[in-house]
């Protein structure tokens, strides 16, 4: 730093600050980010002394991608505005998707109900009471055809939050495309397909780790050949954060999961320079504005170095961390729900300033129920106001060079690297999960947060401060999914089972069984064949359950 | 500790397919830190499993955590099963993503208390201490 006056000016400032402190103490003894990173009173050029711009920060579209993955970012095109939705049956959800598309959403994101996510048909005893509650009920291709009725799959990209049975839902999507006359190679979208965070934080696992990793890498292999534009996985920190982790843990555990997937695919003989291009990520946008912006930048830089240095990739596209963001559901409050609109705005702005490729903004009523049409519209409008009115999209990574942002970016990267090293020393993420390590870390952070809220050390506006007496929630109109939805869906399923060609279904289910027993077979084409003749999701997953067994939760408290 | 000096025993249960266990684990730890004995069931419990656990563990209460919207279904099943097994002395309470409008129905069904989003863990602790003490006296 060649700045003659700097030291003198800084000494003067520190002197002034000391005097001010003697008069009045600061609001708190220590300041930290929401994720617990200590914050200094002031960051200045010394905070980032020694940074070599080109190698460390660099230019957008170039390694290490700190400033973004594309050379023009939002000046070229905005992020995809992708609202996660789905409820009741395929009919209701199709209507909601068309409502969203009419209002300017630019990509679909399917929420499935819990039986679908856990591979049970709606009439399975374990599915009782859950049909259509947290997402749409899909039992077979027949439901999927209705879900995408009049939605052209060559024009819209679709993200599906589906993990353990991802292969089955992807197969259904391919079949709907075929029926619409869309070539499989032209489909674009994403399946979440991230089982490790299910074991760690989200809970919709089915099979044990080994066959689960096989299904995932079967999909990598199949998609590499058949659907080159498909994101084969969305490695998700979102749910890790929702379960209570800090920002550093979110980055660390997500990238450690990523490392485990790359290693599994390499073991199968796949080339990281090829499949690496189709790995995508999914992060949370939490409350601490500066920390979140730094988090995305740190994650990008760290993943680039992992892919380059650790896995030796040469293809820059395989080093780019492309990601979807969702605002943090856990920060929404049932009290004074209008305040959630403001929270979501700040969180979404952080995601945009952090260079997200795709964004979901939560609706104000989601602390209580699935959102109504009206509240979803406001959530989408929030993104549009940021995109079209705020001006932050007109120059790339505008907060780069901010001493605070660059310093936080460095600290999050370093903190995440420490965790990844610990996990490496345990033998990788699978071994760490078996030991309960990330689960315990997440829970400890969640419990600390709860204690901080109860002691009011952490303020939640409208909840532990600035409360109002009247009940806001009771008067609101909430979306309800009633029990008749389950009856209707079971009726459809019974009809399907009596009308389809059951001989072909049985044969193809047996082929899946044989494929499951042969480690060298790729299950994806076999599942596709079964889906095509209307084998149900529960039947396919049922065969795989018989062959693979089921995961037993490692309870950590 | 209840007034008789016996530790309060609570089963924290996750019914159905819901995988959101942050709240269940936080309340389990908070009750434990408040001196209660806590049995956490883990995910994907059927109402039968939950009730069996509570009876076997001689629990004073079952805390149901549910965020999937299926609360009406699961509270009813658990409460009905407790009646069937002559174990209605076991308190049922719960929390999660439960709209305020649904709370009167759950209380009428026989739930003792519902702690919605934003409720501090101290409110559940106080309620349990008070209610278990009243039951003994």
PDB file of C-alpha atoms in Angstrom, chain B residues 3 14 35 59-60 68 91 97 123-124:
ATOM      1  CA  UNK B   3     -43.083 -31.536  42.580  1.00  0.00           C
ATOM      2  CA  UNK B  14     -41.528 -37.130  14.600  1.00  0.00           C
ATOM      3  CA  UNK B  35     -33.803 -31.417  33.933  1.00  0.00           C
ATOM      4  CA  UNK B  59     -43.602 -41.104  29.741  1.00  0.00           C
ATOM      5  CA  UNK B  60     -45.521 -38.212  31.243  1.00  0.00           C
ATOM      6  CA  UNK B  68     -45.606 -31.204   6.920  1.00  0.00           C
ATOM      7  CA  UNK B  91     -50.111 -35.675  27.914  1.00  0.00           C
ATOM      8  CA  UNK B  97     -45.858 -25.280  11.194  1.00  0.00           C
ATOM      9  CA  UNK B 123     -43.054 -21.833  27.255  1.00  0.00           C
ATOM     10  CA  UNK B 124     -43.093 -25.597  26.652  1.00  0.00           C
TER      11      UNK B 124
END
